[in-house]
Amino acid sequence: MDREALEQALSQQLPAQLVRDLVSSFIEMRHDVASKTLGRTAPGKFVETLVQILEYLETGTFTQKPRVDRYLKGLENRSSILNDDLRLCVSRVARAMYTLRNKRNIAHKGDVDPNQYDLMFLFNAGQWILAELLRQTSNYSVPRCQDHERAKLSSVS
């Protein structure tokens, strides 16, 4: 699935600008994996946009500057119209991504230098989240989303 098809599929139920921002951040992460570039901010932007998307799915609106960690932690601890796949699984994976971004010197000063394993985790977590969003907001099945994600991963190498 190319960028345009992914954006088109996600934009069926999500605001187009948020979709473009999310996909752009993911593509930056994919580029970083391919070029082994460490220390950029794409994972943080990805998670921030994801929070806006989750807010939109939950309330029909989103904040321009979300309080990312507060929202994600709160989401898993309150009742919501979001199903548990989004409310628990996606929020926890996103929090793990955001923690690496903040605490492993990826965008902020941290005690541990970022490394290739951090980058691969962030990229793979982003892939999984995109596949889950695609599955939740379109008529794509889990195998179809996985096939598209595998194809994208093989194009990174």
Tab-separated table of N, CA and C in Angstrom:
chain	number	residue	atom	x	y	z
A	1	MET	N	0.862	-1.167	0.000
A	1	MET	CA	0.000	0.000	0.000
A	1	MET	C	0.909	1.229	0.000
A	2	ASP	N	0.731	2.099	-0.952
A	2	ASP	CA	1.559	3.296	-1.006
A	2	ASP	C	0.950	4.393	-0.131
A	3	ARG	N	1.676	5.486	-0.016
A	3	ARG	CA	1.265	6.598	0.841
A	3	ARG	C	-0.137	7.095	0.499
A	4	GLU	N	-0.383	7.307	-0.766
A	4	GLU	CA	-1.674	7.850	-1.200
A	4	GLU	C	-2.824	6.913	-0.835
A	5	ALA	N	-2.650	5.624	-1.072
A	5	ALA	CA	-3.708	4.654	-0.754
A	5	ALA	C	-3.933	4.576	0.754
A	6	LEU	N	-2.862	4.624	1.530
A	6	LEU	CA	-2.980	4.585	2.982
A	6	LEU	C	-3.724	5.821	3.485
A	7	GLU	N	-3.323	6.986	2.986
A	7	GLU	CA	-4.002	8.220	3.397
A	7	GLU	C	-5.470	8.208	2.994
A	8	GLN	N	-5.748	7.732	1.810
A	8	GLN	CA	-7.133	7.680	1.341
A	8	GLN	C	-7.968	6.747	2.222
A	9	ALA	N	-7.420	5.583	2.555
A	9	ALA	CA	-8.161	4.620	3.377
A	9	ALA	C	-8.425	5.181	4.774
A	10	LEU	N	-7.415	5.789	5.387
A	10	LEU	CA	-7.591	6.323	6.737
A	10	LEU	C	-8.484	7.565	6.754
A	11	SER	N	-8.451	8.344	5.680
A	11	SER	CA	-9.234	9.584	5.620
A	11	SER	C	-10.732	9.344	5.473
A	12	GLN	N	-11.129	8.102	5.269
A	12	GLN	CA	-12.560	7.826	5.173
A	12	GLN	C	-13.270	8.159	6.479
A	13	GLN	N	-12.576	7.979	7.614
A	13	GLN	CA	-13.209	8.257	8.907
A	13	GLN	C	-12.417	9.211	9.779
A	14	LEU	N	-11.257	9.659	9.307
A	14	LEU	CA	-10.404	10.538	10.104
A	14	LEU	C	-10.130	11.833	9.352
A	15	PRO	N	-9.875	12.926	10.081
A	15	PRO	CA	-9.558	14.195	9.417
A	15	PRO	C	-8.311	14.060	8.533
A	16	ALA	N	-8.410	14.547	7.315
A	16	ALA	CA	-7.343	14.377	6.323
A	16	ALA	C	-6.012	14.953	6.801
A	17	GLN	N	-6.035	16.104	7.461
A	17	GLN	CA	-4.776	16.705	7.910
A	17	GLN	C	-4.088	15.841	8.950
A	18	LEU	N	-4.852	15.271	9.876
A	18	LEU	CA	-4.258	14.380	10.874
A	18	LEU	C	-3.675	13.139	10.201
A	19	VAL	N	-4.388	12.613	9.233
A	19	VAL	CA	-3.901	11.438	8.505
A	19	VAL	C	-2.593	11.777	7.793
A	20	ARG	N	-2.554	12.906	7.111
A	20	ARG	CA	-1.318	13.305	6.413
A	20	ARG	C	-0.159	13.452	7.397
A	21	ASP	N	-0.418	14.074	8.533
A	21	ASP	CA	0.635	14.258	9.540
A	21	ASP	C	1.126	12.919	10.078
A	22	LEU	N	0.201	12.012	10.374
A	22	LEU	CA	0.574	10.702	10.906
A	22	LEU	C	1.398	9.914	9.891
A	23	VAL	N	0.933	9.865	8.671
A	23	VAL	CA	1.634	9.112	7.629
A	23	VAL	C	2.990	9.745	7.337
A	24	SER	N	3.076	11.058	7.326
A	24	SER	CA	4.356	11.733	7.092
A	24	SER	C	5.368	11.389	8.183
A	25	SER	N	4.922	11.401	9.428
A	25	SER	CA	5.815	11.037	10.530
A	25	SER	C	6.261	9.587	10.418
A	26	PHE	N	5.343	8.716	10.016
A	26	PHE	CA	5.708	7.309	9.840
A	26	PHE	C	6.741	7.157	8.729
A	27	ILE	N	6.552	7.862	7.646
A	27	ILE	CA	7.495	7.772	6.523
A	27	ILE	C	8.867	8.297	6.939
A	28	GLU	N	8.900	9.336	7.772
A	28	GLU	CA	10.182	9.814	8.303
A	28	GLU	C	10.860	8.723	9.130
A	29	MET	N	10.078	8.023	9.966
A	29	MET	CA	10.659	6.924	10.745
A	29	MET	C	11.182	5.843	9.820
A	30	ARG	N	10.417	5.513	8.782
A	30	ARG	CA	10.835	4.493	7.824
A	30	ARG	C	12.142	4.906	7.150
A	31	HIS	N	12.242	6.159	6.784
A	31	HIS	CA	13.482	6.673	6.184
A	31	HIS	C	14.641	6.574	7.168
A	32	ASP	N	14.376	6.912	8.433
A	32	ASP	CA	15.421	6.821	9.449
A	32	ASP	C	15.922	5.390	9.620
A	33	VAL	N	15.015	4.421	9.569
A	33	VAL	CA	15.423	3.015	9.669
A	33	VAL	C	16.308	2.658	8.481
A	34	ALA	N	15.893	3.051	7.296
A	34	ALA	CA	16.654	2.717	6.090
A	34	ALA	C	18.038	3.365	6.094
A	35	SER	N	18.104	4.601	6.590
A	35	SER	CA	19.378	5.326	6.571
A	35	SER	C	20.150	5.219	7.887
A	36	LYS	N	19.550	4.535	8.870
A	36	LYS	CA	20.145	4.384	10.204
A	36	LYS	C	20.417	5.742	10.857
A	37	THR	N	19.483	6.658	10.661
A	37	THR	CA	19.573	7.994	11.237
A	37	THR	C	18.918	7.978	12.609
A	38	LEU	N	19.669	8.335	13.622
A	38	LEU	CA	19.151	8.353	14.991
A	38	LEU	C	18.923	9.789	15.447
A	39	GLY	N	18.053	9.960	16.421
A	39	GLY	CA	17.918	11.228	17.098
A	39	GLY	C	16.928	12.218	16.530
A	40	ARG	N	16.068	11.811	15.617
A	40	ARG	CA	15.090	12.756	15.066
A	40	ARG	C	13.792	12.701	15.852
A	41	THR	N	12.873	13.605	15.529
A	41	THR	CA	11.665	13.750	16.346
A	41	THR	C	10.423	13.105	15.741
A	42	ALA	N	10.529	12.414	14.632
A	42	ALA	CA	9.350	11.832	13.992
A	42	ALA	C	8.527	10.936	14.926
A	43	PRO	N	9.145	10.121	15.795
A	43	PRO	CA	8.301	9.294	16.687
A	43	PRO	C	7.424	10.134	17.604
A	44	GLY	N	7.938	11.243	18.098
A	44	GLY	CA	7.132	12.111	18.949
A	44	GLY	C	5.981	12.726	18.186
A	45	LYS	N	6.247	13.189	16.984
A	45	LYS	CA	5.182	13.757	16.151
A	45	LYS	C	4.141	12.693	15.822
A	46	PHE	N	4.603	11.475	15.555
A	46	PHE	CA	3.699	10.368	15.251
A	46	PHE	C	2.744	10.147	16.425
A	47	VAL	N	3.287	10.056	17.631
A	47	VAL	CA	2.452	9.783	18.807
A	47	VAL	C	1.536	10.968	19.109
A	48	GLU	N	2.042	12.180	18.972
A	48	GLU	CA	1.195	13.350	19.212
A	48	GLU	C	0.007	13.369	18.248
A	49	THR	N	0.258	13.054	16.995
A	49	THR	CA	-0.834	13.016	16.023
A	49	THR	C	-1.772	11.852	16.319
A	50	LEU	N	-1.219	10.730	16.728
A	50	LEU	CA	-2.057	9.595	17.111
A	50	LEU	C	-3.005	9.980	18.240
A	51	VAL	N	-2.516	10.717	19.216
A	51	VAL	CA	-3.379	11.171	20.319
A	51	VAL	C	-4.518	12.031	19.776
A	52	GLN	N	-4.215	12.921	18.848
A	52	GLN	CA	-5.273	13.729	18.245
A	52	GLN	C	-6.302	12.858	17.533
A	53	ILE	N	-5.824	11.809	16.874
A	53	ILE	CA	-6.730	10.885	16.185
A	53	ILE	C	-7.597	10.137	17.192
A	54	LEU	N	-6.998	9.661	18.266
A	54	LEU	CA	-7.775	8.953	19.291
A	54	LEU	C	-8.801	9.901	19.923
A	55	GLU	N	-8.397	11.143	20.180
A	55	GLU	CA	-9.346	12.139	20.697
A	55	GLU	C	-10.510	12.304	19.725
A	56	TYR	N	-10.192	12.407	18.445
A	56	TYR	CA	-11.226	12.587	17.429
A	56	TYR	C	-12.173	11.383	17.406
A	57	LEU	N	-11.616	10.188	17.454
A	57	LEU	CA	-12.464	8.993	17.443
A	57	LEU	C	-13.331	8.906	18.694
A	58	GLU	N	-12.812	9.425	19.786
A	58	GLU	CA	-13.535	9.344	21.047
A	58	GLU	C	-14.574	10.459	21.200
A	59	THR	N	-14.256	11.671	20.730
A	59	THR	CA	-15.124	12.814	21.029
A	59	THR	C	-15.622	13.560	19.792
A	60	GLY	N	-15.022	13.305	18.641
A	60	GLY	CA	-15.381	14.047	17.442
A	60	GLY	C	-14.597	15.336	17.279
A	61	THR	N	-13.733	15.658	18.243
A	61	THR	CA	-12.866	16.836	18.176
A	61	THR	C	-11.475	16.437	18.659
A	62	PHE	N	-10.513	17.347	18.476
A	62	PHE	CA	-9.171	17.092	18.995
A	62	PHE	C	-8.514	18.410	19.359
A	63	THR	N	-7.555	18.344	20.279
A	63	THR	CA	-6.835	19.539	20.700
A	63	THR	C	-5.620	19.750	19.801
A	64	GLN	N	-5.258	21.003	19.611
A	64	GLN	CA	-4.123	21.325	18.747
A	64	GLN	C	-2.797	20.907	19.367
A	65	LYS	N	-2.675	21.030	20.680
A	65	LYS	CA	-1.443	20.638	21.378
A	65	LYS	C	-1.824	19.689	22.509
A	66	PRO	N	-1.979	18.423	22.189
A	66	PRO	CA	-2.440	17.476	23.205
A	66	PRO	C	-1.398	17.224	24.292
A	67	ARG	N	-1.886	16.932	25.468
A	67	ARG	CA	-1.018	16.511	26.577
A	67	ARG	C	-0.917	14.990	26.455
A	68	VAL	N	0.072	14.584	25.728
A	68	VAL	CA	0.175	13.210	25.228
A	68	VAL	C	0.145	12.173	26.336
A	69	ASP	N	1.072	12.228	27.251
A	69	ASP	CA	1.160	11.188	28.279
A	69	ASP	C	-0.083	11.182	29.156
A	70	ARG	N	-0.573	12.357	29.505
A	70	ARG	CA	-1.787	12.447	30.336
A	70	ARG	C	-2.977	11.809	29.624
A	71	TYR	N	-3.124	12.120	28.328
A	71	TYR	CA	-4.245	11.561	27.579
A	71	TYR	C	-4.136	10.038	27.490
A	72	LEU	N	-2.965	9.547	27.108
A	72	LEU	CA	-2.807	8.097	26.920
A	72	LEU	C	-2.974	7.332	28.226
A	73	LYS	N	-2.402	7.844	29.302
A	73	LYS	CA	-2.558	7.185	30.608
A	73	LYS	C	-4.016	7.227	31.047
A	74	GLY	N	-4.656	8.368	30.862
A	74	GLY	CA	-6.063	8.497	31.245
A	74	GLY	C	-6.980	7.623	30.418
A	75	LEU	N	-6.662	7.483	29.148
A	75	LEU	CA	-7.517	6.699	28.249
A	75	LEU	C	-7.650	5.262	28.715
A	76	GLU	N	-6.558	4.677	29.147
A	76	GLU	CA	-6.644	3.274	29.554
A	76	GLU	C	-7.315	3.100	30.908
A	77	ASN	N	-7.492	4.181	31.651
A	77	ASN	CA	-8.063	4.091	32.994
A	77	ASN	C	-9.494	4.601	33.109
A	78	ARG	N	-10.111	4.935	32.003
A	78	ARG	CA	-11.494	5.426	32.066
A	78	ARG	C	-12.336	4.673	31.031
A	79	SER	N	-13.634	4.765	31.215
A	79	SER	CA	-14.496	4.171	30.206
A	79	SER	C	-14.505	5.092	28.996
A	80	SER	N	-14.659	4.500	27.835
A	80	SER	CA	-14.587	5.245	26.585
A	80	SER	C	-15.404	4.522	25.539
A	81	ILE	N	-15.782	5.241	24.501
A	81	ILE	CA	-16.469	4.592	23.389
A	81	ILE	C	-15.492	3.806	22.518
A	82	LEU	N	-14.181	4.045	22.708
A	82	LEU	CA	-13.179	3.301	21.944
A	82	LEU	C	-13.137	1.860	22.431
A	83	ASN	N	-12.941	0.946	21.503
A	83	ASN	CA	-12.823	-0.445	21.916
A	83	ASN	C	-11.468	-0.672	22.582
A	84	ASP	N	-11.311	-1.820	23.229
A	84	ASP	CA	-10.091	-2.094	23.984
A	84	ASP	C	-8.846	-2.169	23.103
A	85	ASP	N	-9.005	-2.503	21.828
A	85	ASP	CA	-7.845	-2.518	20.929
A	85	ASP	C	-7.208	-1.132	20.872
A	86	LEU	N	-8.030	-0.105	20.761
A	86	LEU	CA	-7.521	1.268	20.721
A	86	LEU	C	-7.264	1.809	22.125
A	87	ARG	N	-8.213	1.594	23.012
A	87	ARG	CA	-8.143	2.178	24.354
A	87	ARG	C	-6.969	1.627	25.159
A	88	LEU	N	-6.725	0.334	25.079
A	88	LEU	CA	-5.664	-0.274	25.879
A	88	LEU	C	-4.401	-0.555	25.065
A	89	CYS	N	-4.550	-1.338	24.017
A	89	CYS	CA	-3.364	-1.790	23.272
A	89	CYS	C	-2.652	-0.648	22.559
A	90	VAL	N	-3.375	0.105	21.754
A	90	VAL	CA	-2.744	1.206	21.014
A	90	VAL	C	-2.199	2.245	21.983
A	91	SER	N	-2.952	2.571	23.023
A	91	SER	CA	-2.470	3.600	23.955
A	91	SER	C	-1.197	3.156	24.668
A	92	ARG	N	-1.101	1.897	25.028
A	92	ARG	CA	0.103	1.411	25.720
A	92	ARG	C	1.312	1.353	24.788
A	93	VAL	N	1.115	0.925	23.567
A	93	VAL	CA	2.216	0.920	22.600
A	93	VAL	C	2.663	2.354	22.335
A	94	ALA	N	1.711	3.257	22.192
A	94	ALA	CA	2.053	4.666	21.955
A	94	ALA	C	2.812	5.257	23.144
A	95	ARG	N	2.418	4.906	24.350
A	95	ARG	CA	3.141	5.401	25.539
A	95	ARG	C	4.564	4.872	25.557
A	96	ALA	N	4.746	3.617	25.166
A	96	ALA	CA	6.107	3.063	25.093
A	96	ALA	C	6.935	3.835	24.064
A	97	MET	N	6.340	4.138	22.924
A	97	MET	CA	7.037	4.922	21.900
A	97	MET	C	7.407	6.300	22.447
A	98	TYR	N	6.470	6.938	23.108
A	98	TYR	CA	6.696	8.289	23.615
A	98	TYR	C	7.752	8.289	24.718
A	99	THR	N	7.758	7.242	25.530
A	99	THR	CA	8.769	7.129	26.587
A	99	THR	C	10.161	7.002	25.975
A	100	LEU	N	10.310	6.163	24.965
A	100	LEU	CA	11.615	6.059	24.300
A	100	LEU	C	12.014	7.399	23.705
A	101	ARG	N	11.095	8.053	23.076
A	101	ARG	CA	11.375	9.345	22.448
A	101	ARG	C	11.849	10.349	23.498
A	102	ASN	N	11.245	10.344	24.679
A	102	ASN	CA	11.584	11.322	25.710
A	102	ASN	C	12.773	10.931	26.576
A	103	LYS	N	12.952	9.657	26.832
A	103	LYS	CA	13.932	9.229	27.826
A	103	LYS	C	15.199	8.607	27.255
A	104	ARG	N	15.238	8.389	25.953
A	104	ARG	CA	16.420	7.741	25.377
A	104	ARG	C	17.180	8.676	24.454
A	105	ASN	N	17.070	9.963	24.709
A	105	ASN	CA	17.861	10.940	23.967
A	105	ASN	C	17.516	10.966	22.487
A	106	ILE	N	16.256	10.648	22.153
A	106	ILE	CA	15.841	10.663	20.757
A	106	ILE	C	15.463	12.084	20.351
A	107	ALA	N	14.748	12.782	21.207
A	107	ALA	CA	14.437	14.183	20.915
A	107	ALA	C	14.834	15.080	22.076
A	108	HIS	N	15.028	14.498	23.238
A	108	HIS	CA	15.396	15.245	24.428
A	108	HIS	C	16.662	14.628	25.006
A	109	LYS	N	17.336	15.394	25.834
A	109	LYS	CA	18.535	14.880	26.476
A	109	LYS	C	18.146	13.771	27.451
A	110	GLY	N	18.806	12.646	27.344
A	110	GLY	CA	18.531	11.512	28.212
A	110	GLY	C	19.825	10.840	28.621
A	111	ASP	N	19.722	9.861	29.493
A	111	ASP	CA	20.905	9.172	29.999
A	111	ASP	C	21.457	8.142	29.035
A	112	VAL	N	20.620	7.625	28.160
A	112	VAL	CA	21.029	6.551	27.265
A	112	VAL	C	20.966	7.052	25.830
A	113	ASP	N	22.033	6.871	25.103
A	113	ASP	CA	22.031	7.277	23.702
A	113	ASP	C	21.082	6.388	22.914
A	114	PRO	N	20.383	6.962	21.953
A	114	PRO	CA	19.507	6.137	21.117
A	114	PRO	C	20.335	5.178	20.285
A	115	ASN	N	19.720	4.073	19.924
A	115	ASN	CA	20.451	3.100	19.131
A	115	ASN	C	19.531	2.501	18.079
A	116	GLN	N	20.089	1.655	17.271
A	116	GLN	CA	19.345	1.056	16.166
A	116	GLN	C	18.152	0.238	16.668
A	117	TYR	N	18.293	-0.401	17.831
A	117	TYR	CA	17.180	-1.192	18.366
A	117	TYR	C	16.012	-0.296	18.774
A	118	ASP	N	16.318	0.863	19.353
A	118	ASP	CA	15.254	1.827	19.677
A	118	ASP	C	14.516	2.220	18.401
A	119	LEU	N	15.295	2.540	17.380
A	119	LEU	CA	14.720	2.977	16.115
A	119	LEU	C	13.842	1.884	15.494
A	120	MET	N	14.317	0.654	15.521
A	120	MET	CA	13.523	-0.451	14.959
A	120	MET	C	12.237	-0.666	15.756
A	121	PHE	N	12.332	-0.558	17.086
A	121	PHE	CA	11.117	-0.692	17.891
A	121	PHE	C	10.113	0.396	17.530
A	122	LEU	N	10.589	1.637	17.457
A	122	LEU	CA	9.697	2.752	17.140
A	122	LEU	C	9.035	2.560	15.788
A	123	PHE	N	9.818	2.139	14.810
A	123	PHE	CA	9.276	1.914	13.470
A	123	PHE	C	8.247	0.780	13.477
A	124	ASN	N	8.597	-0.334	14.089
A	124	ASN	CA	7.675	-1.477	14.113
A	124	ASN	C	6.418	-1.168	14.921
A	125	ALA	N	6.553	-0.433	16.010
A	125	ALA	CA	5.381	-0.035	16.785
A	125	ALA	C	4.498	0.891	15.948
A	126	GLY	N	5.129	1.797	15.207
A	126	GLY	CA	4.368	2.671	14.315
A	126	GLY	C	3.642	1.892	13.241
A	127	GLN	N	4.296	0.879	12.688
A	127	GLN	CA	3.648	0.022	11.683
A	127	GLN	C	2.431	-0.669	12.275
A	128	TRP	N	2.607	-1.203	13.468
A	128	TRP	CA	1.516	-1.928	14.108
A	128	TRP	C	0.346	-0.984	14.371
A	129	ILE	N	0.635	0.215	14.859
A	129	ILE	CA	-0.429	1.183	15.141
A	129	ILE	C	-1.145	1.570	13.853
A	130	LEU	N	-0.393	1.814	12.777
A	130	LEU	CA	-1.039	2.149	11.501
A	130	LEU	C	-1.931	1.011	11.023
A	131	ALA	N	-1.444	-0.208	11.127
A	131	ALA	CA	-2.256	-1.358	10.707
A	131	ALA	C	-3.522	-1.457	11.557
A	132	GLU	N	-3.398	-1.205	12.847
A	132	GLU	CA	-4.566	-1.271	13.738
A	132	GLU	C	-5.546	-0.152	13.410
A	133	LEU	N	-5.056	1.059	13.181
A	133	LEU	CA	-5.946	2.157	12.792
A	133	LEU	C	-6.643	1.852	11.475
A	134	LEU	N	-5.898	1.307	10.543
A	134	LEU	CA	-6.473	0.955	9.245
A	134	LEU	C	-7.572	-0.092	9.427
A	135	ARG	N	-7.300	-1.082	10.240
A	135	ARG	CA	-8.288	-2.134	10.506
A	135	ARG	C	-9.527	-1.567	11.193
A	136	GLN	N	-9.326	-0.636	12.127
A	136	GLN	CA	-10.439	-0.084	12.906
A	136	GLN	C	-11.277	0.924	12.128
A	137	THR	N	-10.676	1.611	11.167
A	137	THR	CA	-11.385	2.706	10.499
A	137	THR	C	-11.747	2.405	9.054
A	138	SER	N	-11.468	1.202	8.596
A	138	SER	CA	-11.787	0.858	7.208
A	138	SER	C	-12.335	-0.559	7.174
A	139	ASN	N	-12.550	-1.050	6.007
A	139	ASN	CA	-13.049	-2.423	5.871
A	139	ASN	C	-11.902	-3.407	5.635
A	140	TYR	N	-10.684	-3.022	5.988
A	140	TYR	CA	-9.527	-3.897	5.819
A	140	TYR	C	-9.521	-4.947	6.918
A	141	SER	N	-9.224	-6.165	6.547
A	141	SER	CA	-9.129	-7.252	7.512
A	141	SER	C	-7.723	-7.261	8.115
A	142	VAL	N	-7.557	-7.983	9.220
A	142	VAL	CA	-6.232	-8.103	9.842
A	142	VAL	C	-5.217	-8.676	8.852
A	143	PRO	N	-5.495	-9.797	8.153
A	143	PRO	CA	-4.499	-10.310	7.194
A	143	PRO	C	-4.156	-9.301	6.097
A	144	ARG	N	-5.138	-8.558	5.610
A	144	ARG	CA	-4.869	-7.577	4.558
A	144	ARG	C	-3.965	-6.462	5.084
A	145	CYS	N	-4.219	-5.978	6.303
A	145	CYS	CA	-3.360	-4.952	6.905
A	145	CYS	C	-1.948	-5.488	7.107
A	146	GLN	N	-1.842	-6.743	7.587
A	146	GLN	CA	-0.524	-7.331	7.808
A	146	GLN	C	0.228	-7.484	6.497
A	147	ASP	N	-0.446	-7.896	5.437
A	147	ASP	CA	0.206	-8.030	4.136
A	147	ASP	C	0.749	-6.695	3.666
A	148	HIS	N	-0.028	-5.632	3.838
A	148	HIS	CA	0.424	-4.303	3.428
A	148	HIS	C	1.617	-3.857	4.264
A	149	GLU	N	1.568	-4.115	5.565
A	149	GLU	CA	2.673	-3.710	6.427
A	149	GLU	C	3.932	-4.502	6.107
A	150	ARG	N	3.807	-5.800	5.824
A	150	ARG	CA	4.985	-6.604	5.436
A	150	ARG	C	5.597	-6.061	4.150
A	151	ALA	N	4.767	-5.682	3.209
A	151	ALA	CA	5.271	-5.136	1.958
A	151	ALA	C	6.018	-3.834	2.206
A	152	LYS	N	5.502	-2.990	3.104
A	152	LYS	CA	6.189	-1.733	3.412
A	152	LYS	C	7.528	-2.010	4.084
A	153	LEU	N	7.555	-2.958	5.010
A	153	LEU	CA	8.786	-3.276	5.708
A	153	LEU	C	9.847	-3.769	4.744
A	154	SER	N	9.456	-4.623	3.800
A	154	SER	CA	10.444	-5.145	2.853
A	154	SER	C	10.962	-4.047	1.934
A	155	SER	N	10.187	-2.994	1.727
A	155	SER	CA	10.651	-1.906	0.869
A	155	SER	C	11.645	-1.000	1.593
A	156	VAL	N	11.757	-1.129	2.935
A	156	VAL	CA	12.676	-0.309	3.701
A	156	VAL	C	14.099	-0.793	3.552
A	157	SER	N	14.286	-2.079	3.470
A	157	SER	CA	15.632	-2.660	3.452
A	157	SER	C	16.453	-2.179	2.295
